[in-house]
PDB file of C-alpha atoms in Angstrom:
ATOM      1  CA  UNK A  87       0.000   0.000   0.000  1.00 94.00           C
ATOM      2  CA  UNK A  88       1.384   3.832  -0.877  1.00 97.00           C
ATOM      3  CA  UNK A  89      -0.291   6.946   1.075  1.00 98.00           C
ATOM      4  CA  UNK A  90       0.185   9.881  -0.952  1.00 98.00           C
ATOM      5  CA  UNK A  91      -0.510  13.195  -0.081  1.00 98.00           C
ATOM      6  CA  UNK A  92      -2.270  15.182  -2.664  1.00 98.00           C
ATOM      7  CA  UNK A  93      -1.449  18.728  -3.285  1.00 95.00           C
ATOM      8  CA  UNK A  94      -4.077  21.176  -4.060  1.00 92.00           C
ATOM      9  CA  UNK A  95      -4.402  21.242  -7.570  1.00 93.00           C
ATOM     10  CA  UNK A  96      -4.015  17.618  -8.294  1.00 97.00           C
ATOM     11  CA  UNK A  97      -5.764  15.956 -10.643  1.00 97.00           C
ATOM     12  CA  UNK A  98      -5.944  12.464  -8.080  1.00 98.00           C
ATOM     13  CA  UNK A  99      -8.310  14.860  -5.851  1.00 98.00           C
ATOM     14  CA  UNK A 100     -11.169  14.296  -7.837  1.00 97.00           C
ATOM     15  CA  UNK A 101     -10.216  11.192 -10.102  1.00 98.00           C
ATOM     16  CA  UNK A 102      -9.072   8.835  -7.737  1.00 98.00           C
ATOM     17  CA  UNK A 103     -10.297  10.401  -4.027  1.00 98.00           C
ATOM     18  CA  UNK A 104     -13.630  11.702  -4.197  1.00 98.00           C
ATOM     19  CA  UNK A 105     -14.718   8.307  -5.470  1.00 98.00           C
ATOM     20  CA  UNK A 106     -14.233   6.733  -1.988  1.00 98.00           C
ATOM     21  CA  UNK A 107     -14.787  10.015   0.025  1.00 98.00           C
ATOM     22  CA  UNK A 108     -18.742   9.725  -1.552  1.00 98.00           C
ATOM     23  CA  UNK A 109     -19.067   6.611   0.306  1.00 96.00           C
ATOM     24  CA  UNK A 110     -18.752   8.470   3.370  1.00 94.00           C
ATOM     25  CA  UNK A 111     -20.090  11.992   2.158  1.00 96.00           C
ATOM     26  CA  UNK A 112     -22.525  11.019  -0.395  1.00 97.00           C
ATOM     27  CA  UNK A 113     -23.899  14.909  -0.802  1.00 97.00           C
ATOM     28  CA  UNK A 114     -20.726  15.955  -2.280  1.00 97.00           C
ATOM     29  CA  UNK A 115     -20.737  16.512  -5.882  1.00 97.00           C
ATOM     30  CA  UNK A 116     -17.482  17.474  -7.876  1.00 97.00           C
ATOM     31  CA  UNK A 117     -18.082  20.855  -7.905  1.00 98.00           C
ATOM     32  CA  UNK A 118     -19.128  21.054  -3.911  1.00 98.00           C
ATOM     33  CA  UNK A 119     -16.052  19.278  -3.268  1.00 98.00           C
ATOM     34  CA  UNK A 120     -13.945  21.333  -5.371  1.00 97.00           C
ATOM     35  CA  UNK A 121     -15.166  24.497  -3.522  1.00 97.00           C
ATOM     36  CA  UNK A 122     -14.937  23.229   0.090  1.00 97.00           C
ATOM     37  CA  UNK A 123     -11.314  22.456  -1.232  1.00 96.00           C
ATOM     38  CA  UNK A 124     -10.793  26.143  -1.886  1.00 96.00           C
ATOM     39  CA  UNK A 125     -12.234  27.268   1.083  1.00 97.00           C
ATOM     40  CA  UNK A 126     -10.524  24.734   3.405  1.00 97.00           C
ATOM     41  CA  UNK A 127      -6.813  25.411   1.852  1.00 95.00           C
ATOM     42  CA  UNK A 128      -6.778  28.553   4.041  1.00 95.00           C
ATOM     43  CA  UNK A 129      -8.016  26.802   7.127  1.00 96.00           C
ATOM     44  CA  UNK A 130      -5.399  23.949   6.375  1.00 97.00           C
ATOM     45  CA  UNK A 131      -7.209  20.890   5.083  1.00 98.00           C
ATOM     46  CA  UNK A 132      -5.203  18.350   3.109  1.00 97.00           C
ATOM     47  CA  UNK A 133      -6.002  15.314   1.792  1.00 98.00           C
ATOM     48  CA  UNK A 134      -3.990  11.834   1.733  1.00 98.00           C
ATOM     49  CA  UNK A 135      -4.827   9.267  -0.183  1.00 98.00           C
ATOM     50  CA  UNK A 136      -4.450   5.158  -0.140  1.00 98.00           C
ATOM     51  CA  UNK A 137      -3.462   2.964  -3.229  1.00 98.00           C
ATOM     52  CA  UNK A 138      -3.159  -0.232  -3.281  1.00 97.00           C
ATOM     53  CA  UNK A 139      -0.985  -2.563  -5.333  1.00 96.00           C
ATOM     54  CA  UNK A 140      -2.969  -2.217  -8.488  1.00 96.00           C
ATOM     55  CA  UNK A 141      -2.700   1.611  -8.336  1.00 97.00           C
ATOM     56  CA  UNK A 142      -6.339   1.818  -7.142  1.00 97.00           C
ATOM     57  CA  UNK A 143      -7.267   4.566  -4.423  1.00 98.00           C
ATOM     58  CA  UNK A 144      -8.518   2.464  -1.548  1.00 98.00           C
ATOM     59  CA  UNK A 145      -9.078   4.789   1.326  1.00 98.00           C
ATOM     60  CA  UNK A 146      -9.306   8.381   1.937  1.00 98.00           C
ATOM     61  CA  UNK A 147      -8.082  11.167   4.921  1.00 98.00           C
ATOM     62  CA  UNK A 148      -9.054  14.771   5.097  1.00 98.00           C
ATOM     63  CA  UNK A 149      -7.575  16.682   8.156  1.00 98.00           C
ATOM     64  CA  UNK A 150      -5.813  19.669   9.373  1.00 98.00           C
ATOM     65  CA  UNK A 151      -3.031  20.801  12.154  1.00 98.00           C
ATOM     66  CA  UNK A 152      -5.567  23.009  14.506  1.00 97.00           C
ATOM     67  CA  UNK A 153      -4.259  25.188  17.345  1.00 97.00           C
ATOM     68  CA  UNK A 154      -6.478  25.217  20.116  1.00 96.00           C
ATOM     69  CA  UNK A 155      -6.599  26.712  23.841  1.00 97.00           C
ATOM     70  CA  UNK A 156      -7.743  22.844  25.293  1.00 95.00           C
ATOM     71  CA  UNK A 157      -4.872  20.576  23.444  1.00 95.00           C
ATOM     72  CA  UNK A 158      -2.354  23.586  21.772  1.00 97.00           C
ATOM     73  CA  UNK A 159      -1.991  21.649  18.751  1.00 98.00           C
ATOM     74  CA  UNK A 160      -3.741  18.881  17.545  1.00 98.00           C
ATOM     75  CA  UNK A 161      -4.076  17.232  14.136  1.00 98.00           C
ATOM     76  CA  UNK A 162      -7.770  17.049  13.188  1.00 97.00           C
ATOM     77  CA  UNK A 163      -9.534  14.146  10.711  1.00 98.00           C
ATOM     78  CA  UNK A 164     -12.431  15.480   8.883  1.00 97.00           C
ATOM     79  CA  UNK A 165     -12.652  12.299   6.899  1.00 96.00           C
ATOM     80  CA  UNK A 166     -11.267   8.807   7.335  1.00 97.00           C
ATOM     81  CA  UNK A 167     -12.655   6.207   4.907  1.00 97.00           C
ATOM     82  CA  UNK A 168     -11.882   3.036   3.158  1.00 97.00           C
ATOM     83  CA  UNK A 169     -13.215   1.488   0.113  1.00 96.00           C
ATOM     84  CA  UNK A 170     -15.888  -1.100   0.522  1.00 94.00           C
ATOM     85  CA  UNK A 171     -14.166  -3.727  -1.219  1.00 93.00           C
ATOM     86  CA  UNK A 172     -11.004  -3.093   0.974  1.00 93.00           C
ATOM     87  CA  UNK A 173     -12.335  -2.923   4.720  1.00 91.00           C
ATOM     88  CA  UNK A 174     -10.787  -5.022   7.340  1.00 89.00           C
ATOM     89  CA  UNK A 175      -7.313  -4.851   4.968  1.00 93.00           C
ATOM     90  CA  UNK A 176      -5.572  -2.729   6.494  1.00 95.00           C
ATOM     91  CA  UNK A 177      -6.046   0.433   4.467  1.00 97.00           C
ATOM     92  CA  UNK A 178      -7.771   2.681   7.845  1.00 96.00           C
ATOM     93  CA  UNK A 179      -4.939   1.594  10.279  1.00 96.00           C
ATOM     94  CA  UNK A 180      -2.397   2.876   7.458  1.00 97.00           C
ATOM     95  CA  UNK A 181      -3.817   5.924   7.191  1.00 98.00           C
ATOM     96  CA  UNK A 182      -4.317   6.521  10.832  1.00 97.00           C
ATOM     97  CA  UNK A 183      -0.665   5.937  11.338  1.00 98.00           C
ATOM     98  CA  UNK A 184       0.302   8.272   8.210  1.00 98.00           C
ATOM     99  CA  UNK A 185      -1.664  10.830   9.688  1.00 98.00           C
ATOM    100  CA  UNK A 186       0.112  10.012  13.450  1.00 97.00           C
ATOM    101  CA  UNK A 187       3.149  10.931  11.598  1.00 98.00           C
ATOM    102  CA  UNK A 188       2.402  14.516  10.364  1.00 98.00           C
ATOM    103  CA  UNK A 189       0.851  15.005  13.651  1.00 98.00           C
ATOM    104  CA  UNK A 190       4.291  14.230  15.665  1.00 98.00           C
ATOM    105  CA  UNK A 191       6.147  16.072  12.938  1.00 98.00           C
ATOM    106  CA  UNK A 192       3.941  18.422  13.679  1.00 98.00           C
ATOM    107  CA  UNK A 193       4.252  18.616  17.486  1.00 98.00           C
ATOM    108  CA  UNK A 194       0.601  18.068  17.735  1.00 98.00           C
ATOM    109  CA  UNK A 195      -0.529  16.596  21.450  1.00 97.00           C
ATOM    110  CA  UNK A 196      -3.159  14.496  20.220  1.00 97.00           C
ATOM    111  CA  UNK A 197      -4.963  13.279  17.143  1.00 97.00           C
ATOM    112  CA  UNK A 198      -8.725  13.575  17.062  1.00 96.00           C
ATOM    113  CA  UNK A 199     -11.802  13.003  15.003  1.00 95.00           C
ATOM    114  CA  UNK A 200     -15.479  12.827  15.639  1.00 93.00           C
ATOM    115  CA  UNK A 201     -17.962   9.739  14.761  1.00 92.00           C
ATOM    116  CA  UNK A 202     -21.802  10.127  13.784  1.00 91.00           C
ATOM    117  CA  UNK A 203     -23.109   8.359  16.824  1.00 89.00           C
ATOM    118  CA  UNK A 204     -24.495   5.405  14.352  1.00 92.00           C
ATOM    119  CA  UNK A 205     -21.377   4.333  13.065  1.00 92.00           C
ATOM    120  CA  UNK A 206     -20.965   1.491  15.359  1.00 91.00           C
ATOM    121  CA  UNK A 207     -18.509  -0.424  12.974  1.00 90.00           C
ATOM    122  CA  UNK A 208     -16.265   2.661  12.523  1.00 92.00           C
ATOM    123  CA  UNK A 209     -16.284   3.180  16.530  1.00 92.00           C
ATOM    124  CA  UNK A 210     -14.820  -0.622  17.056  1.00 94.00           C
ATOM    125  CA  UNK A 211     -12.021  -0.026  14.536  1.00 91.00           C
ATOM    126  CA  UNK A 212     -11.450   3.641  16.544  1.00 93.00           C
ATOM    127  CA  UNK A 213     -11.154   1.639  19.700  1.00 93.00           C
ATOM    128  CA  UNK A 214      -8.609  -1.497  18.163  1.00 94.00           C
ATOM    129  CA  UNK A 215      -6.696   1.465  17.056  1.00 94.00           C
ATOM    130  CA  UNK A 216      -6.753   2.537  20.401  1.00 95.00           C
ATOM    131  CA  UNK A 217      -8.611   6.066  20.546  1.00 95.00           C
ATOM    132  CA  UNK A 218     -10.821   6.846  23.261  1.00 95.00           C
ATOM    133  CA  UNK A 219     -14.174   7.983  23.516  1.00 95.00           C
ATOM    134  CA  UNK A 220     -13.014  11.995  25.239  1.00 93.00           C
ATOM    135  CA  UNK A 221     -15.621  14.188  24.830  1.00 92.00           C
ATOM    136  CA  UNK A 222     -18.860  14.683  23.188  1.00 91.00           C
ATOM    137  CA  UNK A 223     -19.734  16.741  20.628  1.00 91.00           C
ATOM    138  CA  UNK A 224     -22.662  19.303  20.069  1.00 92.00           C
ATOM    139  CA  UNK A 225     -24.448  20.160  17.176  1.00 93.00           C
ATOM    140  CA  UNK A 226     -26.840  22.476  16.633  1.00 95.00           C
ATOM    141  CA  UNK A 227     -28.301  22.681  12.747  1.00 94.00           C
ATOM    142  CA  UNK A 228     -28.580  26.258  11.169  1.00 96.00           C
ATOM    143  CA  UNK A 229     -31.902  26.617   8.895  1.00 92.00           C
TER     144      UNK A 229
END
């Protein structure tokens, strides 16, 4: 398996990631995707990508390096998926540990993500990966 990260601007962003980031975010379209990229670039998202042997993205990661007054600096996920066809291979725990990297690079004190509360699958892999369950999170929708 490579992880590549993908630079703004690269072709793979659309052609080979936003095919497995719409199993996870299935209201994006190519153009919403392409604007939240624009916007985001200023706030710091990136984008890494998993291939596997065949050249085929596999899995997905959208986060950000986000100072904070609670944990300083922590790296952020926004999106962690894998491909249907290659869950339970390996491809999440790879990109989890890609994404460790950049964050102790980074000097980041923790990596974090939040988890729709009905994704009971993705909250056992969180937990064999060894993440804990620290806060909750509150939403409140804007009309």
């Amino acid at each position: 398996m490579k992880i590549i990260d993908l630079e703004p601007g690269d072709a793979r962003l659309t052609a080979d990631l936003l095919p497995v980031l719409l199993e996870l975010r299935p209201h994006l379209t190519e153009e919403l995707f392409l604007s939240v990229l624009e916007e985001g670039r200023g706030q710091g998202l990136r984008f890494s990508a998993a291939y596997d042997a065949d050249g085929a993205c596999v899995g997905a990661a959208g986060w950000r390096i986000v100072a904070t007054t609670s944990m300083i600096r922590k790296l952020y996920v926004d999106d962690l998926v894998t491909s249907a066809g290659a869950r339970s291979g390996g491809v999440g725990h790879a990109l989890l540990a890609h994404l460790e990297q950049h964050a102790r690079a980074a000097r980041c004190t923790a990596l974090t993500l939040d988890s729709g509360t009905q994704r009971t699958d993705a909250h056992r892999f969180y937990f064999r990966e060894r993440m804990a369950v620290t806060a909750f999170s509150f939403e409140k929708p804007l009309p």
